[in-house]
Coordinates of C-alpha atoms in Angstrom, one line a residue:
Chain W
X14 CA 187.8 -65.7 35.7
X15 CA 191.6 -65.6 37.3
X16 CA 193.3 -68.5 38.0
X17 CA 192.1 -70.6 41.0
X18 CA 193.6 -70.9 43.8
X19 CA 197.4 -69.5 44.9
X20 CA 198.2 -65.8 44.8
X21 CA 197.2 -63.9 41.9
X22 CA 200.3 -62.9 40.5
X23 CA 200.5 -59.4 38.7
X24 CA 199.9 -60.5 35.3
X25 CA 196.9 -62.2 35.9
X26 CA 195.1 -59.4 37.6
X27 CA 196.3 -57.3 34.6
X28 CA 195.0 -60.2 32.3
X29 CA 192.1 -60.8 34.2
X30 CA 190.8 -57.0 34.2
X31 CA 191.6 -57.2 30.5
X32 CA 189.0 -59.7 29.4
X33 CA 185.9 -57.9 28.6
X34 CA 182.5 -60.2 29.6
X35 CA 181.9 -62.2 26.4
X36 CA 178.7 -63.4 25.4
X37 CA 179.0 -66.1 22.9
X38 CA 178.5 -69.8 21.0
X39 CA 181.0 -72.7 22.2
X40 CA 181.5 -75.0 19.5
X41 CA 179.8 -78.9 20.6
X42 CA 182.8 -80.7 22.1
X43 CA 184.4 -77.9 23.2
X44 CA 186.0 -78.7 26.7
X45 CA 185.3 -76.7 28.9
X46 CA 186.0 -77.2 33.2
X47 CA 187.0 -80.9 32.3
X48 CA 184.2 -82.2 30.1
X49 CA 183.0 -81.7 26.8
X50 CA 180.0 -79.4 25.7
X51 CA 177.0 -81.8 24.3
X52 CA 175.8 -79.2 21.8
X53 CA 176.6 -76.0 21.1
X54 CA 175.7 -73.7 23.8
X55 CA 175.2 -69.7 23.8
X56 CA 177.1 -68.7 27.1
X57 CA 179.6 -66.3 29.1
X58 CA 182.8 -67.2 28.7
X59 CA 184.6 -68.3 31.7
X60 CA 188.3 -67.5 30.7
X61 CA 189.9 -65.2 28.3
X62 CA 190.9 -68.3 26.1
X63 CA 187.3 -69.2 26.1
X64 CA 186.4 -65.5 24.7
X65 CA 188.3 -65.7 22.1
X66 CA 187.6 -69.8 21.2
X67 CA 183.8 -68.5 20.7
X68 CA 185.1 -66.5 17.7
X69 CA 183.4 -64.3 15.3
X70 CA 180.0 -65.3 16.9
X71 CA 180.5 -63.2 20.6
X72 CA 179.2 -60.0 21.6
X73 CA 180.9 -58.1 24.3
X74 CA 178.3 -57.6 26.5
X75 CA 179.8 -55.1 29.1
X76 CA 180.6 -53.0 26.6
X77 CA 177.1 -53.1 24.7
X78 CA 175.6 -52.4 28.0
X79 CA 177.9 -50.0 29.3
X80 CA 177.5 -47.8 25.8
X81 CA 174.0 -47.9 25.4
X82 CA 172.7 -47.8 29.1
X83 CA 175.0 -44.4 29.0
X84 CA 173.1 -43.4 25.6
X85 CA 169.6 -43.8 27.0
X86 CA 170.6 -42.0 30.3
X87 CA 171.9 -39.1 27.8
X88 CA 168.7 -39.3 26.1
X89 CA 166.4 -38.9 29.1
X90 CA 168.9 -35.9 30.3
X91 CA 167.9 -34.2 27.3
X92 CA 164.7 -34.9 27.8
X93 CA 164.2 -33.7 30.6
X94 CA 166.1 -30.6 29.7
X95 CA 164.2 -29.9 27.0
X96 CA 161.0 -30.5 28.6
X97 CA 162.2 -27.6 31.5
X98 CA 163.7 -25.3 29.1
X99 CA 162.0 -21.8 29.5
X100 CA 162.1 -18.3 27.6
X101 CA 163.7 -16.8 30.5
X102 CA 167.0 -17.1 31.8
X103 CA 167.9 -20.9 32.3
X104 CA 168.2 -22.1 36.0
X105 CA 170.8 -24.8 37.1
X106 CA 170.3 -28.1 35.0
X107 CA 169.0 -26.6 32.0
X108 CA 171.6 -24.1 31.9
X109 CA 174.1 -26.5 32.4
X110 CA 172.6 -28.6 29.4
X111 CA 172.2 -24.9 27.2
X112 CA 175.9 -24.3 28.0
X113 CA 177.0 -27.7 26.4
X114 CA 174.3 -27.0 23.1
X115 CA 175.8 -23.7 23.1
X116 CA 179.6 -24.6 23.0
X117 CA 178.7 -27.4 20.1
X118 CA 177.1 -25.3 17.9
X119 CA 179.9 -22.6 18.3
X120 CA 182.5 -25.4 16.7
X121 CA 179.8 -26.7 14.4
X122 CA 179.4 -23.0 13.3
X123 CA 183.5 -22.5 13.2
X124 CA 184.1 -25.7 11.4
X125 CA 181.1 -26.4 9.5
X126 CA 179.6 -23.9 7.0
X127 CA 177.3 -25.5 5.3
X128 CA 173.3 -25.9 6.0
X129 CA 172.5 -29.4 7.2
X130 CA 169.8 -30.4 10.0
X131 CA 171.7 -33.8 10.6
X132 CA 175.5 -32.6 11.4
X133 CA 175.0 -30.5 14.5
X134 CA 172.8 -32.9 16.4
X135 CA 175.2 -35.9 15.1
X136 CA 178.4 -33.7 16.7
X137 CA 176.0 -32.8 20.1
X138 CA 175.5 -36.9 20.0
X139 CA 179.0 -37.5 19.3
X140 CA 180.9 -35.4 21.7
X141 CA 178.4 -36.1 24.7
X142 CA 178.4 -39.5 24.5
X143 CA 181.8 -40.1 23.7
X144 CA 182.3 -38.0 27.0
X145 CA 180.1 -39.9 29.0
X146 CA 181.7 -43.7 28.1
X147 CA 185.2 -42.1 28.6
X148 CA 184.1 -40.1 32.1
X149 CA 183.3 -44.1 33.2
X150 CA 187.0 -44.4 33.5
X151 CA 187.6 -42.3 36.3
X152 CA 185.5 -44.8 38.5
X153 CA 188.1 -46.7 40.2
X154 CA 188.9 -50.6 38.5
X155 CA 187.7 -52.9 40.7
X156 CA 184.5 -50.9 42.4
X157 CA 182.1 -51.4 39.8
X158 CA 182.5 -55.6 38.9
X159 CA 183.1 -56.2 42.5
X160 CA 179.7 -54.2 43.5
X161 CA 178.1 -56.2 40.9
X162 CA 179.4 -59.8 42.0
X163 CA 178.2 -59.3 45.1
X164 CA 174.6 -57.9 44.0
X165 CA 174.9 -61.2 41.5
X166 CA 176.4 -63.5 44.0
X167 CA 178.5 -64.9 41.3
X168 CA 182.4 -64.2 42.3
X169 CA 183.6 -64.7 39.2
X170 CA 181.6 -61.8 37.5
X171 CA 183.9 -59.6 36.0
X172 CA 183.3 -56.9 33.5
X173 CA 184.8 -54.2 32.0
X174 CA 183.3 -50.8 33.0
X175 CA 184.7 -48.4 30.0
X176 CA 183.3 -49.3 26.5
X177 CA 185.7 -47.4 24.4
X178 CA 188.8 -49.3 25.9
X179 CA 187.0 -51.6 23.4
X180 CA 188.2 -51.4 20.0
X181 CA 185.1 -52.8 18.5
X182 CA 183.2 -49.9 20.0
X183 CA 185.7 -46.6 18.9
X184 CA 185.9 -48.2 15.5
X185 CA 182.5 -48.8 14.9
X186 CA 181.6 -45.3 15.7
X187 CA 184.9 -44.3 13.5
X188 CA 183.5 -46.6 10.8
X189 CA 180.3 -45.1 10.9
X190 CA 181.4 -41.4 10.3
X191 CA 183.4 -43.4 7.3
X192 CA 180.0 -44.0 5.5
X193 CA 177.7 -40.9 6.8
X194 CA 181.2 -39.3 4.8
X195 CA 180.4 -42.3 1.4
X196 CA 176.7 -41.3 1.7
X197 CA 176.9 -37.5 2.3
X198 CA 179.4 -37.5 -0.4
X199 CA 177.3 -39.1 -2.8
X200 CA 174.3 -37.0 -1.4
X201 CA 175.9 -33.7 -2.7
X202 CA 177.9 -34.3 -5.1
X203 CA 176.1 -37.3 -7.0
X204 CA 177.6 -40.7 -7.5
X205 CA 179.7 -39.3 -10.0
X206 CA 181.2 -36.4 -8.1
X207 CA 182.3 -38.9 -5.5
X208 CA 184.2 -41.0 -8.5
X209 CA 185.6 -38.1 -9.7
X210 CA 186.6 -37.1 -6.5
X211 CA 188.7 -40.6 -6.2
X212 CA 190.4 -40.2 -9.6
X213 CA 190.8 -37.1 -10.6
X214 CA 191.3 -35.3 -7.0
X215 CA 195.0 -34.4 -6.9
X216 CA 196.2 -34.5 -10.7
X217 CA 192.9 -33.9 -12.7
X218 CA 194.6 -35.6 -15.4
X219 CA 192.9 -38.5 -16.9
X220 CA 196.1 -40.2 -17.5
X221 CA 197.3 -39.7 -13.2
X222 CA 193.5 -41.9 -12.5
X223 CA 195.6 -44.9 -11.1
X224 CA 198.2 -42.9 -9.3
X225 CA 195.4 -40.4 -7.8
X226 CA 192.9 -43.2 -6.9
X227 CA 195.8 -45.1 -4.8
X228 CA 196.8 -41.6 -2.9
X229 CA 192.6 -40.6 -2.4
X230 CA 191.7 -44.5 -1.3
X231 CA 194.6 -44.9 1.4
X232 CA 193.8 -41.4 2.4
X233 CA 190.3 -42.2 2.7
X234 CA 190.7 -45.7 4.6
X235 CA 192.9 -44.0 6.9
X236 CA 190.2 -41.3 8.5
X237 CA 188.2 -44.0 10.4
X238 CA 191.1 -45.9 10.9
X239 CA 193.5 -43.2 12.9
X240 CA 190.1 -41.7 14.4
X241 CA 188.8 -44.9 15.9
X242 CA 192.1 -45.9 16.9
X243 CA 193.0 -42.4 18.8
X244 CA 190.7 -43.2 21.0
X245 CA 190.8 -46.4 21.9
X246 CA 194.7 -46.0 22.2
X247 CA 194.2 -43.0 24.9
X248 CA 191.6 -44.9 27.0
X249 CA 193.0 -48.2 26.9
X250 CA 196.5 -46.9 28.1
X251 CA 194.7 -44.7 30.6
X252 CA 193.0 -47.9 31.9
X253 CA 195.8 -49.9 31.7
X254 CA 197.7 -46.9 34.3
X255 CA 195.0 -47.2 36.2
X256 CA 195.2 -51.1 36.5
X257 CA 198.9 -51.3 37.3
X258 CA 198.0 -48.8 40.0
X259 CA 195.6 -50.9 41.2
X260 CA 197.9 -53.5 41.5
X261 CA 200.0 -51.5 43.7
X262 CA 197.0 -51.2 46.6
X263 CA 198.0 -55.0 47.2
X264 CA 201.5 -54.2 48.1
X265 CA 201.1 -53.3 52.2
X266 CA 200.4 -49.5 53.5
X267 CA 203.2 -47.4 52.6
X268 CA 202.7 -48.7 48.8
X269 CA 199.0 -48.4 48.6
X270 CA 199.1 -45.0 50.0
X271 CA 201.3 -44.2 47.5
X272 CA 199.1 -45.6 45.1
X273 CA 195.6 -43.6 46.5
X274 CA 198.4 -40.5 45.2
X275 CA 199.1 -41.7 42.4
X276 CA 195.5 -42.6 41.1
X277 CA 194.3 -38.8 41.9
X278 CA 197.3 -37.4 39.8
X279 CA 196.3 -39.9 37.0
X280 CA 192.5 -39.6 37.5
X281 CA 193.1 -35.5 37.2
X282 CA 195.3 -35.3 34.4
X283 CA 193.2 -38.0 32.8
X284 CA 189.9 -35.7 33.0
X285 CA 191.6 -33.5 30.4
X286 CA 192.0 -36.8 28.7
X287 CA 188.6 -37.3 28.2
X288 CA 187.4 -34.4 27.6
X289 CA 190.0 -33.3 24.8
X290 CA 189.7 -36.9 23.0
X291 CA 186.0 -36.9 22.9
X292 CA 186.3 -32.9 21.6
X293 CA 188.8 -34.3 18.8
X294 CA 186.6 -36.9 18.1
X295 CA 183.7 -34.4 17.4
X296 CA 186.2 -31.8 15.4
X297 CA 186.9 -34.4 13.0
X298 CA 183.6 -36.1 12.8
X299 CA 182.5 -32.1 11.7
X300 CA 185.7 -31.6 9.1
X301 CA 185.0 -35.0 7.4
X302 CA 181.5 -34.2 6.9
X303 CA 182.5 -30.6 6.2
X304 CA 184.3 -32.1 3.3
X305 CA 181.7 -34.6 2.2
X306 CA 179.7 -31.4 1.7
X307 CA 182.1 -29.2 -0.2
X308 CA 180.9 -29.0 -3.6
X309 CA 182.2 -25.2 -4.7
X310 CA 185.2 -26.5 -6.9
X311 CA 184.2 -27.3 -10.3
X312 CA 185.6 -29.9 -12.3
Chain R
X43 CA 209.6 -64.1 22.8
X44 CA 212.3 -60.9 24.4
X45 CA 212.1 -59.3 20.7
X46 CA 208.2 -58.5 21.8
X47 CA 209.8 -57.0 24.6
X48 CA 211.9 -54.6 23.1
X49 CA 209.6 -53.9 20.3
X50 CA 207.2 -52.7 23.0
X51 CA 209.9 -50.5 24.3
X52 CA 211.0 -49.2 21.0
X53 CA 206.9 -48.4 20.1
X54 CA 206.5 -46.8 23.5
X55 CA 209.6 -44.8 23.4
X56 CA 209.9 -43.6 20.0
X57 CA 206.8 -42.4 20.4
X58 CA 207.0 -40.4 23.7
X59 CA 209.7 -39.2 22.4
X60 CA 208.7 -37.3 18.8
X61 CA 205.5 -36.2 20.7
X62 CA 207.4 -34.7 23.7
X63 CA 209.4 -32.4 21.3
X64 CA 206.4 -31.7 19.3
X65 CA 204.1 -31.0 22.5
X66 CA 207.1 -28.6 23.2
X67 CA 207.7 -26.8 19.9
X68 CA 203.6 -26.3 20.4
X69 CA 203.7 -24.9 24.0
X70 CA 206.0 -21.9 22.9
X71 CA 204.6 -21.7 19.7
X72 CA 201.8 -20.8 22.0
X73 CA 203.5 -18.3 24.0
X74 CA 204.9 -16.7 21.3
X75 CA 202.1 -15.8 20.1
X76 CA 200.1 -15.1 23.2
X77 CA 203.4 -13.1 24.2
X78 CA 202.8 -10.9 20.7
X79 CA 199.1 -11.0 20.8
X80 CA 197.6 -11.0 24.4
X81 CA 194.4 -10.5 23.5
X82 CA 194.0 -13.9 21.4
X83 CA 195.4 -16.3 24.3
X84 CA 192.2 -17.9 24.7
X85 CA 191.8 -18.7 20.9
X86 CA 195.3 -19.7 20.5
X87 CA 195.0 -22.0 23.4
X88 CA 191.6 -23.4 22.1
X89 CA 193.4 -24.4 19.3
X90 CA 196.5 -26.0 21.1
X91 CA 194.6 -28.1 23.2
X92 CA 193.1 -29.3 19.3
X93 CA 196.7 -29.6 17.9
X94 CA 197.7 -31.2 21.3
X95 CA 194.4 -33.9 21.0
X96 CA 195.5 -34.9 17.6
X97 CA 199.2 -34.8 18.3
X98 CA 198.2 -37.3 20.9
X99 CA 197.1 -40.3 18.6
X100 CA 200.3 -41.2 17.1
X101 CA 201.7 -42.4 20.7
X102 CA 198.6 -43.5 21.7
X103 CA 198.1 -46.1 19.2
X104 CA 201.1 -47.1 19.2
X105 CA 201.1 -47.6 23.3
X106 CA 197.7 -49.2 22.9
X107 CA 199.3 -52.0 19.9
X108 CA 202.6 -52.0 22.1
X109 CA 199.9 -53.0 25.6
X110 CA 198.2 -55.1 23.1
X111 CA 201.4 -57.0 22.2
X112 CA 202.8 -57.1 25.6
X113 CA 199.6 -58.3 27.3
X114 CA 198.0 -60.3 24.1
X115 CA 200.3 -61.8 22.1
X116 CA 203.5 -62.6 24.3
X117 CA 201.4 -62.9 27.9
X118 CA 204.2 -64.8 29.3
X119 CA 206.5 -61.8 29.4
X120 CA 204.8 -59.7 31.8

């Protein structure tokens, strides 16, 4: 994937560890490694430019993989869990898993009051597995693609190990609280309640409509936007720290020692991190929906 | 191609900076109140770390456009 041959200078190991492993459809006559592509042809793309040649019509497959493989081994955690759990009182893994239950549906409790059987498990979901894909970055850069170039043989394998430095991946999940909040919305207040709620929010005034439907719509566009986008922003730049760190292991002793330092402070302070963006994450999955359920205030 | 450059340093900077003096208006907003209420610490600090999470985004995003410029859009300046 980096450029052949020579030293790697800085910027291409921080380019190179930047290109996620895309999966995707070269146009025919596409050159590619010299000579042009007969028909089009689904495959990985060799080079960041080639990633983003294939266009709309690419899947990022690290991240895919990385995102659900960690969702099914959530899954089969609680699984197991529940299978185990007993009346008595909880031994070691289950009580480990209980704790977690328990300390979600204390914030659901504080921060949602309303009845609903699909918030709760949707925040346990959420917060978990938002967790889990940001707990991947504490692995060290290079261990993971370099284990898996060797298993594959292939040198040039190279693949991002942390989904949500992937924007596609925080925003989708962002974008998907965006419409559980449309459809909840809709749910209890009827389609009518939710226009209402767009025009006649702040100034219930039918002559305001145009100047309270502009405030409500860039209010509600910005929710999954700033959510998906905290994120993404916290764990890309915490990757990106850990990259240029990285970097510094290739700099003779006295540098990389300083660097094995360095990546424990960052790797420590970056647990926090995780944990606090993947809480946020859940706290505001649970106020929007909180909201999308509040139906007390008459109009 | 150096106005990328400083527009990276003014996103990072400006930034850091209005969160620093927020994250520090928090922290003895904290111990204020701890200070006059002991007994809450744990709640108040429950909720700081909250505050503190949110408080976070607005430099994040803009480090993550201002990595995303410097390493996307103008590679040839790192």
């Amino acid at each position: 994937m980096a450029a052949e041959g020579g030293t790697q200078t800085s910027s291409d190991y921080i380019l190179h560890h930047l290109a996620n492993l895309t999966y995707g459809k070269l146009p025919a006559g596409y050159v590619r490694d010299g000579q042009a592509l007969s028909t089009d042809t689904w495959t990985f793309a060799h080079t960041a430019q080639e990633a983003s040649d294939m266009g709309f019509m690419a899947i990022h497959v690290d991240s895919m993989m990385w995102s659900i493989g960690l969702a099914i081994v959530l899954g089969i955690l609680f699984l197991i869990a529940a299978k185990k759990v007993t009346p008595g009182v909880p031994k070691g893994f289950v009580g480990f898993i209980e704790m977690v239950v328990e300390f979600i549906d204390n914030t659901v409790k504080d921060t949602f009051p309303y009845r609903s059987k699909f918030v709760a498990p949707l925040a346990l979901t959420i917060f978990t597995w938002v967790f889990m894909m940001n707990a991947m970055d504490l692995v060290p850069v290079d261990w993971l693609p370099m284990l898996a170039a060797k298993l594959s043989g292939d040198p040039h394998l190279y693949f991002k190990v942390v989904p949500t430095t992937d924007p596609n991946i925080t925003l989708g999940m962002a974008f998907t609280v965006f419409f559980l909040m449309i459809f909840f919305t809709i749910k209890n207040k009827g389609f009518m309640g939710f226009v209402k709620e767009l025009t006649l929010h702040p100034f219930h005034h039918p002559l305001m409509i145009p100047f309270n439907f502009v405030l409500e719509a860039i209010s509600w566009i910005a929710k999954p936007i700033s959510l998906g986008l905290r994120l993404f922003g916290n764990l890309y730049a915490g990757e990106m720290i850990f990259i240029l760190i990285a970097i510094m292991y290739g700099a003779g002793w006295a540098l990389g020692l300083f660097a094995g330092v360095l990546q424990w402070g960052w790797a420590v302070f970056h647990i926090l991190v995780i944990a606090l963006q993947a809480f946020v994450f859940m706290v505001l999955t649970l106020v929007y929906m909180s909201m999308a359920h509040e139906v007390d205030e008459q109009h | 191609m150096g106005l990328a450059l400083i527009s990276v340093a003014l996103l990072i900077g400006l930034g850091a900076l209005g969160t620093a003096i927020g994250f520090a208006l928090l922290g003895g907003k904290l111990l204020d109140g701890t200070a006059r209420q002991p007994e809450m610490a744990p709640m108040l600090q429950g909720k700081m770390f909250l505050i503190a999470g949110l408080l976070d985004a607005v430099p994040m995003i803009g480090v993550g456009i201002a990595m995303y410029i410097l390493f996307v859009v103008a590679p040839g300046l790192s």
